[in-house]
Coordinates of C-alpha atoms and ligand atoms in Angstrom, one line a residue:
Chain E
M162 CA -66.0 -6.5 -7.9
S163 CA -66.9 -3.8 -5.7
I164 CA -64.8 -2.7 -3.1
L165 CA -66.1 -4.4 0.0
A166 CA -65.8 -7.7 -2.2
R167 CA -61.9 -7.1 -3.2
I168 CA -61.4 -6.5 0.8
K169 CA -63.4 -9.5 1.5
S170 CA -61.9 -11.9 -1.3
F171 CA -58.3 -10.3 0.0
F172 CA -59.2 -11.8 3.4
G173 CA -60.2 -15.0 2.1
M174 CA -63.6 -13.7 3.4
E175 CA -65.6 -14.2 0.6
A176 CA -69.2 -15.5 0.6
K177 CA -70.0 -19.4 -0.3
P178 CA -71.8 -18.9 -3.9
D179 CA -74.9 -20.1 -2.4
K180 CA -74.7 -17.1 -0.3
E181 CA -74.5 -14.4 -3.3
A182 CA -77.8 -12.5 -2.8
S183 CA -76.8 -11.9 0.8
Q184 CA -73.3 -10.9 0.1
E185 CA -75.4 -8.2 -2.4
E186 CA -77.4 -7.2 0.1
V187 CA -74.7 -6.3 2.8
E188 CA -72.5 -4.4 -0.3
K189 CA -75.7 -2.6 -1.0
V190 CA -75.7 -1.9 2.7
A191 CA -72.5 -0.8 2.7
E192 CA -72.8 1.4 -0.3
E193 CA -76.0 3.4 0.7
K194 CA -74.8 4.2 4.2
A195 CA -72.7 7.3 5.6
K196 CA -69.3 6.8 5.3
P197 CA -68.3 6.7 8.8
R198 CA -66.3 9.4 10.1
I199 CA -62.4 8.6 11.5
G200 CA -60.1 10.4 14.1
Y201 CA -56.8 9.2 14.5
I202 CA -55.4 10.9 18.0
H203 CA -51.8 10.0 19.1
L204 CA -50.9 10.1 22.6
S205 CA -48.0 8.5 23.8
G206 CA -46.9 5.9 21.3
C207 CA -44.3 5.1 18.4
T208 CA -46.6 5.0 15.4
G209 CA -46.2 1.7 14.9
D210 CA -49.9 1.0 15.4
G211 CA -50.7 3.8 12.6
M212 CA -48.1 2.3 10.0
S213 CA -49.5 -1.4 10.7
L214 CA -52.7 0.3 9.3
T215 CA -51.0 1.7 6.1
E216 CA -49.3 -1.9 5.3
N217 CA -52.5 -3.2 4.4
Y218 CA -51.7 -1.8 0.7
D219 CA -54.1 -3.9 -1.3
I220 CA -57.0 -2.1 0.1
L221 CA -55.8 1.3 1.8
A222 CA -56.7 3.6 -1.5
P223 CA -60.1 2.6 -1.8
L224 CA -60.5 2.2 1.6
L225 CA -59.5 6.0 2.3
T226 CA -61.4 7.3 -0.6
D227 CA -64.5 5.0 -0.6
M228 CA -65.5 3.9 2.7
I229 CA -64.2 6.3 5.3
D230 CA -63.6 9.6 5.7
I231 CA -60.6 10.5 7.7
V232 CA -62.0 13.8 9.7
Y233 CA -59.3 14.5 12.1
G234 CA -55.6 13.3 12.8
Q235 CA -52.2 14.9 13.4
T236 CA -50.5 15.0 9.6
L237 CA -53.2 13.5 8.2
V238 CA -55.9 15.9 8.1
D239 CA -55.2 19.9 8.4
L240 CA -57.6 20.7 11.0
W241 CA -57.0 21.9 14.7
E242 CA -60.5 21.8 16.2
M243 CA -61.5 18.2 16.7
P244 CA -64.7 17.7 14.8
E245 CA -67.5 15.2 15.8
M246 CA -66.2 11.6 14.7
D247 CA -68.0 8.2 14.4
I248 CA -64.9 6.3 15.5
A249 CA -62.1 7.2 17.1
L250 CA -58.8 5.3 17.0
V251 CA -56.5 6.5 20.1
E252 CA -53.1 5.2 19.8
G253 CA -50.6 5.5 22.7
S254 CA -51.1 5.6 26.9
C255 CA -51.9 8.8 27.9
C256 CA -49.2 10.7 30.4
L257 CA -51.1 12.0 33.4
Q258 CA -48.6 14.7 33.7
D259 CA -49.3 16.0 30.3
E260 CA -52.5 18.1 30.7
H261 CA -52.7 18.1 26.9
S262 CA -52.8 14.4 26.3
V263 CA -55.4 14.2 29.3
H264 CA -57.1 17.4 27.7
E265 CA -57.5 15.6 24.1
L266 CA -58.4 12.5 25.5
M267 CA -61.3 13.9 27.4
E268 CA -62.5 15.6 24.4
V269 CA -62.2 12.6 22.2
R270 CA -64.8 11.3 24.6
E271 CA -67.1 14.0 23.7
K272 CA -66.7 13.6 20.4
A273 CA -66.4 10.1 19.3
G274 CA -69.3 7.7 18.9
L275 CA -67.2 5.1 19.7
V276 CA -63.4 5.0 21.2
V277 CA -61.1 2.3 20.3
A278 CA -57.8 2.0 22.4
F279 CA -56.1 1.0 19.3
G280 CA -53.0 -0.8 19.9
S281 CA -51.6 -2.1 23.2
C282 CA -49.8 1.1 24.8
A283 CA -53.8 2.7 24.4
A284 CA -55.4 -0.8 25.7
T285 CA -53.1 -1.9 28.5
G286 CA -49.8 0.4 28.5
C287 CA -47.6 -1.7 27.2
F288 CA -43.9 -1.0 27.5
T289 CA -44.8 2.5 28.4
R290 CA -45.7 1.2 31.8
Y291 CA -42.2 0.7 32.4
S292 CA -41.7 4.9 32.5
R293 CA -40.6 6.4 35.3
G294 CA -39.9 9.7 33.9
G295 CA -37.0 11.6 34.9
Q296 CA -36.0 11.9 31.1
Q297 CA -36.0 14.9 28.6
A298 CA -37.7 16.2 26.8
Q299 CA -39.5 16.9 30.0
P300 CA -38.6 14.8 33.4
N301 CA -41.9 15.2 34.8
H302 CA -43.3 13.1 32.6
E303 CA -43.8 10.0 34.3
S304 CA -46.8 8.5 34.7
F305 CA -48.3 6.4 31.4
V306 CA -51.7 4.9 31.6
P307 CA -54.3 2.8 29.3
I308 CA -56.6 5.2 28.0
A309 CA -59.8 3.3 29.7
D310 CA -58.0 4.4 33.0
L311 CA -59.2 7.7 32.0
V312 CA -62.4 7.5 29.6
K313 CA -64.8 4.9 28.6
V314 CA -63.2 2.6 26.0
D315 CA -65.7 0.9 23.4
L316 CA -63.4 -1.6 21.7
A317 CA -59.9 -2.3 22.3
I318 CA -57.2 -3.7 19.7
P319 CA -54.4 -4.9 21.4
G320 CA -51.1 -5.6 19.8
C321 CA -47.5 -4.4 20.0
P322 CA -48.5 -3.3 17.0
P323 CA -51.8 -5.0 16.3
S324 CA -51.5 -6.8 12.6
P325 CA -52.4 -5.3 9.6
E326 CA -54.5 -8.4 9.2
I327 CA -56.6 -7.7 12.3
I328 CA -56.9 -3.9 11.4
A329 CA -58.7 -4.7 7.9
K330 CA -60.8 -7.3 9.8
T331 CA -62.0 -5.0 12.2
V332 CA -62.5 -2.3 9.6
V333 CA -64.6 -4.9 7.6
A334 CA -66.6 -6.0 10.5
A335 CA -67.5 -2.2 11.7
I336 CA -68.1 -1.4 8.0
N337 CA -70.8 -4.2 7.9
G338 CA -71.8 -3.7 11.5
D339 CA -70.6 -7.3 11.9
M340 CA -71.2 -6.8 15.7
D341 CA -70.3 -10.4 16.5
Y342 CA -66.7 -10.3 15.7
L343 CA -66.0 -7.1 17.1
Q344 CA -67.6 -8.7 20.7
P345 CA -64.3 -9.9 21.9
M346 CA -62.7 -6.8 21.2
M347 CA -65.5 -5.1 23.6
D348 CA -64.6 -7.4 26.3
L349 CA -60.8 -6.4 26.0
A350 CA -61.6 -3.0 26.6
G351 CA -61.7 -4.0 30.3
Y352 CA -58.2 -6.0 29.8
T353 CA -56.0 -3.0 31.0
E354 CA -53.6 -4.5 33.2
A355 CA -51.6 -6.7 31.0
C356 CA -48.5 -8.8 31.6
G357 CA -46.8 -12.1 30.3
C358 CA -47.3 -13.2 34.0
D359 CA -51.2 -13.6 33.4
L360 CA -50.2 -17.0 31.7
Q361 CA -49.1 -18.5 35.1
T362 CA -51.8 -16.8 37.1
K363 CA -55.1 -16.7 34.5
V364 CA -54.3 -20.1 32.5
V365 CA -51.5 -22.3 34.7
N366 CA -52.6 -21.2 38.2
Q367 CA -56.6 -21.6 36.8
A368 CA -55.8 -25.3 35.6
L369 CA -56.3 -24.6 32.4
C370 CA -52.6 -24.9 30.5
I371 CA -52.6 -27.3 27.7
G372 CA -48.8 -26.7 26.5
C373 CA -49.9 -25.8 22.9
G374 CA -47.2 -22.9 23.0
T375 CA -49.7 -20.4 21.3
C376 CA -48.7 -17.7 23.5
A377 CA -45.0 -18.4 23.1
M378 CA -45.9 -18.0 18.9
A379 CA -47.5 -14.9 19.3
C380 CA -45.3 -13.0 21.6
Q381 CA -44.0 -10.5 19.7
T382 CA -40.6 -9.6 21.8
R383 CA -39.6 -13.5 22.4
A384 CA -40.5 -12.7 26.2
L385 CA -41.5 -16.3 26.0
S386 CA -40.5 -20.0 25.9
M387 CA -42.1 -23.5 26.3
T388 CA -40.5 -25.4 29.5
N389 CA -41.9 -28.7 29.8
G390 CA -45.0 -27.2 28.0
R391 CA -45.4 -24.5 30.2
P392 CA -44.7 -21.1 29.1
E393 CA -42.0 -19.6 30.7
L394 CA -41.6 -16.0 31.2
N395 CA -38.3 -13.6 30.4
E396 CA -39.4 -10.7 32.6
N397 CA -36.9 -8.5 31.4
R398 CA -38.0 -9.1 27.7
C399 CA -41.6 -8.5 28.8
I400 CA -43.5 -5.4 27.3
K401 CA -46.8 -6.0 28.8
C402 CA -48.4 -5.9 25.8
G403 CA -51.3 -8.9 26.9
I404 CA -51.0 -10.4 23.8
C405 CA -50.0 -13.5 24.8
Y406 CA -53.1 -13.8 27.4
T407 CA -55.3 -12.6 24.4
Q408 CA -54.1 -15.3 22.0
C409 CA -54.4 -17.9 24.3
P410 CA -57.2 -20.8 23.3
R411 CA -57.9 -21.0 27.1
S412 CA -58.3 -17.4 27.7
W413 CA -61.6 -16.8 25.4
W414 CA -63.0 -18.9 22.8
P415 CA -64.6 -17.5 19.8
A416 CA -66.5 -21.0 18.4
E417 CA -69.0 -19.6 16.1
R418 CA -66.7 -17.5 14.5
I419 CA -63.9 -19.8 13.7
N420 CA -66.4 -22.6 12.6
Q421 CA -67.9 -19.4 10.2
D422 CA -64.2 -19.0 8.7
L423 CA -63.7 -22.4 8.3
G424 CA -66.8 -23.1 6.7
L425 CA -67.7 -25.7 9.2
Chain S
M22 CA -72.1 -33.7 15.8
V23 CA -70.2 -35.6 18.4
L24 CA -67.4 -36.0 15.8
G25 CA -67.6 -32.1 14.0
T26 CA -68.5 -31.3 10.6
Y27 CA -66.9 -33.3 7.9
K28 CA -67.5 -34.0 4.4
E29 CA -66.3 -37.5 4.5
V30 CA -65.1 -40.2 6.8
V31 CA -62.9 -43.3 5.6
A32 CA -60.6 -45.8 6.9
A33 CA -57.2 -45.4 5.5
R34 CA -53.7 -46.3 5.2
S35 CA -50.3 -45.1 3.9
T36 CA -49.3 -47.3 0.9
D37 CA -45.7 -46.3 1.6
K38 CA -43.9 -49.8 3.5
Q39 CA -41.4 -47.4 5.3
I40 CA -43.9 -45.0 6.4
Q41 CA -46.3 -48.0 7.5
K42 CA -43.6 -49.3 9.7
L43 CA -42.4 -45.7 11.5
A44 CA -45.8 -44.3 11.8
Q45 CA -48.0 -44.9 14.9
D46 CA -51.0 -46.3 13.1
G47 CA -51.9 -45.9 9.2
G48 CA -49.2 -43.2 8.8
I49 CA -51.8 -40.8 7.6
V50 CA -50.0 -37.6 9.1
S51 CA -46.3 -38.6 7.7
G52 CA -48.1 -40.0 4.3
L53 CA -49.7 -36.5 3.6
F54 CA -47.1 -34.4 4.3
C55 CA -44.6 -36.1 2.5
Y56 CA -46.9 -36.0 -0.6
A57 CA -48.2 -32.4 0.0
L58 CA -43.9 -31.4 0.2
D59 CA -43.3 -33.4 -3.1
E60 CA -45.9 -32.0 -4.7
G61 CA -45.2 -28.7 -3.4
L62 CA -48.5 -27.8 -1.7
I63 CA -46.4 -27.2 1.3
D64 CA -42.7 -26.3 1.8
G65 CA -42.3 -27.6 5.4
A66 CA -44.0 -29.1 8.1
V67 CA -44.0 -28.1 11.9
V68 CA -44.0 -31.7 13.5
A69 CA -42.7 -33.0 16.8
G70 CA -39.3 -34.1 16.3
P71 CA -36.9 -36.5 18.4
T72 CA -34.7 -34.8 20.7
D73 CA -31.7 -36.3 22.9
V74 CA -34.4 -37.1 26.0
M75 CA -35.9 -40.7 24.9
W76 CA -39.6 -39.7 24.3
K77 CA -39.3 -36.0 25.1
P78 CA -40.4 -34.6 21.6
E79 CA -39.6 -30.9 20.8
P80 CA -41.4 -28.9 17.7
M81 CA -39.3 -28.9 14.6
V82 CA -39.6 -27.7 10.9
A83 CA -39.3 -30.6 8.8
M84 CA -38.3 -29.8 5.1
S85 CA -37.7 -33.1 3.8
S86 CA -39.3 -36.5 3.8
D87 CA -36.8 -37.8 6.1
E88 CA -37.3 -35.0 8.3
I89 CA -40.9 -35.8 8.7
L90 CA -40.5 -39.7 9.1
A91 CA -38.1 -39.1 11.7
A92 CA -40.6 -37.4 13.7
A93 CA -43.3 -39.9 12.9
G94 CA -45.0 -41.9 16.1
T95 CA -46.8 -40.6 19.0
K96 CA -45.1 -39.0 22.1
Y97 CA -47.3 -38.9 24.9
T98 CA -46.4 -35.6 26.2
F99 CA -45.9 -31.9 25.4
S100 CA -44.7 -30.6 22.1
P101 CA -45.7 -26.9 21.6
N102 CA -46.2 -27.0 18.0
V103 CA -47.8 -23.9 17.5
W104 CA -44.9 -22.3 18.6
M105 CA -42.7 -23.2 16.1
L106 CA -44.9 -22.0 13.1
K107 CA -43.9 -18.3 13.5
K108 CA -40.1 -19.7 13.2
A109 CA -41.3 -21.6 10.3
V110 CA -42.3 -18.4 8.5
R111 CA -39.4 -15.9 9.8
Q112 CA -36.7 -17.7 10.2
Y113 CA -37.3 -20.9 7.5
G114 CA -38.9 -18.5 5.3
L115 CA -42.0 -20.9 4.5
E116 CA -44.9 -19.8 2.6
K117 CA -46.9 -22.4 2.9
V118 CA -46.7 -24.5 6.3
G119 CA -48.2 -27.4 7.1
T120 CA -48.9 -28.2 11.1
V121 CA -49.7 -31.3 13.0
A122 CA -51.9 -30.5 15.8
I123 CA -53.8 -32.1 18.8
P124 CA -57.2 -30.5 19.1
C125 CA -55.9 -27.9 22.0
Q126 CA -53.2 -27.2 19.4
S127 CA -55.6 -26.4 16.5
M128 CA -57.8 -24.3 18.6
G129 CA -54.7 -22.3 19.2
I130 CA -53.9 -21.7 15.5
R131 CA -57.9 -21.5 14.4
K132 CA -58.3 -18.6 17.1
M133 CA -55.0 -16.8 15.7
Q134 CA -56.5 -17.2 12.2
S135 CA -59.3 -15.4 13.1
Y136 CA -58.6 -13.3 15.2
P137 CA -54.5 -12.1 14.6
F138 CA -54.3 -9.6 16.9
G139 CA -50.7 -9.9 17.6
V140 CA -49.6 -12.1 14.9
R141 CA -48.7 -10.7 11.6
H142 CA -48.3 -12.5 8.3
L143 CA -48.6 -16.0 9.3
A144 CA -52.5 -16.6 9.5
D145 CA -52.6 -17.3 5.9
K146 CA -49.7 -19.1 5.7
I147 CA -51.2 -21.9 7.6
A148 CA -51.4 -24.6 4.2
L149 CA -52.3 -27.6 5.7
M150 CA -53.4 -28.7 9.4
L151 CA -53.3 -32.7 10.1
G152 CA -55.0 -32.9 13.1
I153 CA -54.8 -36.1 15.7
F154 CA -57.2 -37.6 17.8
C155 CA -56.4 -36.7 21.7
M156 CA -58.2 -37.9 24.8
E157 CA -55.3 -36.7 27.1
N158 CA -51.9 -35.7 27.5
F159 CA -49.2 -36.4 30.1
P160 CA -46.4 -34.4 31.8
Y161 CA -43.2 -35.8 30.7
E162 CA -43.0 -36.9 34.6
S163 CA -46.1 -38.9 34.5
L164 CA -44.5 -40.7 31.0
R165 CA -41.7 -41.6 33.3
T166 CA -43.7 -43.1 35.7
F167 CA -45.6 -45.2 33.6
I168 CA -42.3 -46.4 31.9
S169 CA -39.5 -46.6 34.5
E170 CA -41.9 -47.1 37.6
K171 CA -45.0 -48.8 36.6
A172 CA -43.5 -51.2 34.1
G173 CA -40.1 -51.3 35.1
V174 CA -38.3 -50.4 31.6
D175 CA -35.3 -48.2 30.8
F176 CA -36.8 -45.5 28.2
D177 CA -34.2 -46.0 26.1
L178 CA -35.2 -49.3 25.0
V179 CA -38.6 -48.2 24.7
E180 CA -39.6 -48.7 20.6
K181 CA -43.1 -47.6 20.5
L182 CA -45.8 -46.1 23.3
D183 CA -49.4 -46.5 22.4
I184 CA -53.0 -46.2 24.1
G185 CA -56.0 -48.3 22.9
K186 CA -58.2 -51.0 24.1
G187 CA -58.2 -49.8 27.5
K188 CA -54.6 -50.2 28.1
F189 CA -51.2 -47.9 28.0
W190 CA -48.8 -50.2 25.9
I191 CA -45.3 -50.1 26.0
K192 CA -43.3 -51.8 23.4
T193 CA -39.8 -53.0 23.6
A194 CA -37.5 -54.8 21.1
D195 CA -38.5 -58.1 22.6
Q196 CA -41.6 -57.3 24.8
M197 CA -44.9 -55.9 24.9
L198 CA -46.1 -54.4 28.2
T199 CA -49.5 -52.9 29.4
I200 CA -50.8 -51.1 32.2
P201 CA -54.7 -50.7 32.4
L202 CA -55.5 -47.0 31.9
K203 CA -57.0 -46.9 34.9
E204 CA -53.8 -46.5 36.6
T205 CA -53.2 -43.8 34.5
H206 CA -55.8 -41.8 35.4
G207 CA -54.7 -39.0 37.9
Y208 CA -51.4 -38.6 35.6
E209 CA -52.9 -36.2 32.7
Q210 CA -52.5 -32.8 32.6
N211 CA -55.3 -31.0 34.2
G212 CA -56.0 -28.6 31.2
C213 CA -57.7 -32.1 29.6
K214 CA -60.6 -32.1 32.1
V215 CA -62.4 -29.3 30.2
C216 CA -61.4 -30.3 26.5
L217 CA -64.4 -31.0 24.3
D218 CA -62.5 -32.1 21.4
Y219 CA -61.9 -35.9 20.8
V220 CA -61.7 -35.9 16.9
C221 CA -59.9 -32.3 16.0
E222 CA -62.7 -30.9 14.5
L223 CA -61.2 -27.8 13.4
A224 CA -58.6 -29.3 11.3
D225 CA -58.4 -29.9 7.2
V226 CA -58.0 -33.5 7.9
S227 CA -58.1 -35.2 11.3
T228 CA -57.1 -38.7 11.8
G229 CA -56.5 -41.3 14.9
S230 CA -56.3 -44.7 15.2
V231 CA -59.8 -45.8 17.1
G232 CA -62.9 -47.0 14.8
T233 CA -60.4 -49.1 12.4
P234 CA -58.2 -52.3 12.5
D235 CA -54.2 -52.2 13.5
G236 CA -52.2 -50.5 11.2
W237 CA -55.3 -48.4 9.6
S238 CA -56.4 -45.1 10.4
T239 CA -59.5 -43.0 10.5
V240 CA -59.7 -39.9 8.4
F241 CA -62.3 -37.2 8.6
V242 CA -61.9 -34.8 5.7
R243 CA -63.2 -31.7 7.0
T244 CA -62.4 -28.3 5.2
D245 CA -61.8 -27.7 1.4
A246 CA -58.3 -27.3 1.7
G247 CA -58.2 -30.7 3.2
E248 CA -60.6 -32.3 0.6
T249 CA -58.1 -31.1 -2.1
V250 CA -55.1 -32.9 -0.8
F251 CA -56.3 -35.9 0.3
K252 CA -58.4 -36.5 -2.6
Q253 CA -54.9 -36.0 -4.6
A254 CA -53.2 -38.2 -2.4
V255 CA -55.8 -41.1 -3.0
E256 CA -55.9 -40.7 -7.2
A257 CA -51.9 -40.5 -6.8
G258 CA -52.2 -43.9 -4.8
V259 CA -50.1 -42.4 -1.9
I260 CA -53.0 -43.5 0.7
E261 CA -55.3 -46.5 0.4
T262 CA -58.9 -46.2 1.7
K263 CA -61.9 -48.4 2.9
S264 CA -65.3 -47.7 3.8
M265 CA -66.0 -47.5 7.4
D266 CA -68.8 -49.7 7.1
D267 CA -66.7 -52.6 6.0
V268 CA -64.4 -52.0 8.9
K269 CA -64.0 -53.1 13.0
P270 CA -65.0 -51.5 15.7
G271 CA -66.2 -48.5 13.1
L272 CA -67.7 -45.1 13.5
G273 CA -69.7 -46.3 16.7
L274 CA -67.0 -46.8 19.1
L275 CA -65.3 -43.1 18.0
E276 CA -69.0 -41.7 18.9
K277 CA -69.2 -43.2 22.0
L278 CA -65.5 -42.2 23.3
A279 CA -66.1 -38.6 21.7
T280 CA -69.4 -38.4 23.5
D281 CA -67.9 -39.6 27.0
K282 CA -65.0 -37.2 26.4
K283 CA -67.6 -34.4 26.1
T284 CA -70.0 -35.7 28.7
K285 CA -67.1 -35.9 31.2
A286 CA -65.7 -32.0 30.1
M287 CA -68.9 -30.8 30.4
K288 CA -69.7 -31.6 33.8
V289 CA -65.9 -30.1 35.0
I290 CA -67.0 -27.1 33.1
D291 CA -70.2 -26.6 34.9
E292 CA -68.6 -27.5 38.1
R293 CA -65.9 -24.8 37.6
K294 CA -68.4 -22.1 36.7
A295 CA -70.5 -23.2 39.7
M296 CA -66.9 -22.5 41.8
G297 CA -66.5 -19.2 40.0
L298 CA -63.5 -20.5 38.5
P299 CA -62.4 -19.3 34.6
V300 CA -63.4 -21.6 31.5
P301 CA -63.1 -20.7 28.1
F302 CA -66.1 -22.6 27.6
K303 CA -70.2 -22.2 27.6
G304 CA -71.7 -23.9 30.3
S305 CA -74.2 -26.8 29.4
G306 CA -77.1 -24.3 29.9
E307 CA -75.8 -21.6 28.3
K308 CA -75.8 -23.8 24.4
E309 CA -78.3 -25.2 22.4
D310 CA -76.3 -28.6 21.6
P311 CA -74.6 -29.3 25.1
L312 CA -71.8 -31.5 23.7
A313 CA -70.9 -28.9 21.0
N314 CA -66.9 -27.8 20.8
V315 CA -67.8 -23.7 22.3
Ligands
FAD114 C1 -51.2 -36.8 23.4 C2 -51.9 -37.7 22.5 C3 -53.1 -38.4 22.3 C4 -53.6 -39.3 21.2 N1 -54.8 -39.9 21.9 C5 -55.6 -40.5 20.7 C6 -56.7 -41.6 21.2 O1 -57.2 -41.3 22.4 N2 -57.2 -41.9 20.0 C7 -57.0 -41.9 19.3 O2 -57.6 -42.6 18.1 N3 -55.7 -41.4 18.5 C8 -54.8 -40.8 19.7 N4 -54.0 -40.0 19.4 C9 -53.4 -39.8 18.0 C10 -52.8 -41.0 17.3 O3 -51.8 -41.6 18.3 C11 -51.5 -41.0 16.3 O4 -51.1 -40.0 16.8 C12 -52.4 -40.7 15.2 O5 -53.4 -41.7 14.8 C13 -51.4 -40.4 13.8 O6 -51.1 -41.4 13.5 P1 -50.6 -41.5 11.8 O7 -49.6 -42.9 11.9 O8 -51.2 -41.4 11.0 O9 -49.4 -40.5 12.1 P2 -48.1 -40.5 12.4 O10 -47.3 -40.6 10.7 O11 -47.1 -41.6 13.2 O12 -47.1 -39.1 12.8 C14 -47.6 -38.7 13.9 C15 -47.4 -37.1 14.1 O13 -48.0 -36.5 15.1 C16 -46.9 -35.8 15.8 N5 -46.6 -35.9 16.8 C17 -46.4 -37.0 17.8 N6 -46.8 -36.8 19.0 C18 -47.1 -35.5 19.2 C19 -47.7 -34.6 20.3 N7 -47.7 -35.3 21.1 N8 -48.1 -33.4 19.9 C20 -48.2 -32.8 18.8 N9 -47.9 -33.7 17.7 C21 -47.2 -34.7 17.8 C22 -45.6 -36.5 15.2 O14 -44.6 -35.6 14.8 C23 -45.8 -36.9 13.7 O15 -45.5 -36.2 12.9 C24 -53.2 -39.4 20.2 C25 -51.9 -38.4 20.0 C26 -51.4 -37.8 21.0 C27 -50.3 -37.3 20.4
SF4_115 S1 -51.6 -20.2 25.0 FE1 -51.2 -22.8 25.4 S2 -49.5 -23.0 26.2 FE2 -49.9 -20.5 26.5 S3 -50.7 -20.6 28.3 FE3 -52.6 -20.9 27.0 S4 -52.9 -22.9 26.6 FE4 -50.7 -22.8 28.2
SF4_116 S1 -45.0 -12.3 27.5 FE1 -44.6 -11.0 25.2 S2 -46.8 -11.1 24.8 FE2 -46.9 -11.5 26.8 S3 -47.5 -9.6 27.7 FE3 -45.2 -9.9 28.0 S4 -44.4 -8.9 25.7 FE4 -46.5 -9.4 25.3
SF4_117 S1 -57.1 -33.7 25.6 FE1 -57.5 -31.8 24.5 S2 -56.8 -30.2 25.9 FE2 -55.7 -32.1 26.5 S3 -54.2 -32.6 25.1 FE3 -55.8 -33.4 24.1 S4 -56.2 -31.9 23.0 FE4 -55.3 -31.1 24.4

């Protein structure tokens, strides 16, 4: 089985038998295309996003050896000078007081075709939003912002961390040029001010909440519970990752993709 | 297409006398879950379980037929079942989870499966989603108004609630009270007004009472996973079926109600868009089939 087919079958995405021909075509294109050059840029994040990526054990080896080229990344590639990249995955928010981070981010935007805010710290600021400085190792490092505050971001993949599954699905979509799948991530690039209270202001206040509980299921810090069929936020636990609102069926609705995934 | 994509639609009911007695309609949900548990097709199921407060359900993970039956019957208020799915996997350790879902809950689950941004190791563990039809749902206070105030009965005496034939039915041990549905209008939750899905178009199998006689259910078999379980259950004699052509009122009524719901919702969606209010679905001018579930 080709690597692409393996990745697809791993995620239950195998094409229906009657679509065999077109699947072969996709693979052929994927195999003929030059491997995308990927850079991994680590700003103020906890490395959880990178770890989640590596949790795709079944596909990681073929992915790294045959499908993409990692051309830049601390601890990943022995290279100081940032090269040209097709895709830059940026983990972590950017500290405004850290000139190296700001400079690196600017350089990423110049050198990368696509800049991806990878994980909620890069996408929404996440828990670094709570920083107030006054700590070692550098007490004046106090202001951490989502990278879209400083540069144009093409795709955002929120999550604290993003699940291994969404990472793999995104990689497969990017390699196949499946822009429909990536569209929500393009839209999410604009969602930089996130909070659990978005459920109240953008869903409940807008007469859209239906009490399904998806938000409370998705919250990665158990900041949400459901009371009388509406989400209730424990602000002390909320890290402003934006996952609750992102997963809510009433924020955006990818109907065609779901029908396709279900074979309906 | 107002009934979604499906492989087969039949009239059906559970052959188990106890399930027939406890279930809302044909006992399809409870019957299929019990069968799937017995056969090891699921390790447990998220259902709307009972609480100390009458008719106020809470999602629960049922691990035995007894627990599934304890949660049988329709409660016309919120049971945020999707919330429980993560617990079913993380705390109960289930690998193959069943869940009952009203259409909007099925949407939260299916979106999570297609786009599991922050949800790890759950998408592929949903083994069986049984969808139930839904015209609207009510806040608990609305339900209390119907029962305690409009019908004037004690909550604790109510044995069954049902909606059908234009009425809200309240059954106690010795009486059957009804409220005309036009009196319940205005008490439903507002989010239902933009809901385009009546027959749970995204479930593996979806079922409801409309279309079939009392004690029977209308069943749509939609996905491959749903077909496997349903066929097996019928072959095992756990579920009996009849052709929809042989029952009254039949698919026509379902088509009419689904069309009405979608048409009304489309109007609200268009109005909201015109006012600049957010709504996740397309306006009627933005899609080919104005009644499609998008
Ligand atoms: C709010 C609501 C509105 C409905 N509207 C319609 C309608 O307009 N037309 C129609 O034909 N059918 C409607 N139904 C479905 C119908 O009432 C029955 O639930 C369905 O036919 C299944 O019957 P059964 O005998 O197969 O299920 P049973 O074996 O009785 O099992 C029902 C299952 O549903 C679960 N459940 C009960 N209440 C809820 C809830 N609030 N949320 C989530 N799960 C729940 C129970 O835990 C149980 O597992 C509605 C159901 C609900 C919850
Ligand atoms: S996920 Fe469901 S319960 Fe949560 S805000 Fe959205 S609609 Fe309401
Ligand atoms: S409530 Fe939970 S999911 Fe939502 S932003 Fe806060 S931490 Fe994230
Ligand atoms: S009408 Fe739609 S939104 Fe309302 S409870 Fe039923 S499925 Fe959910």
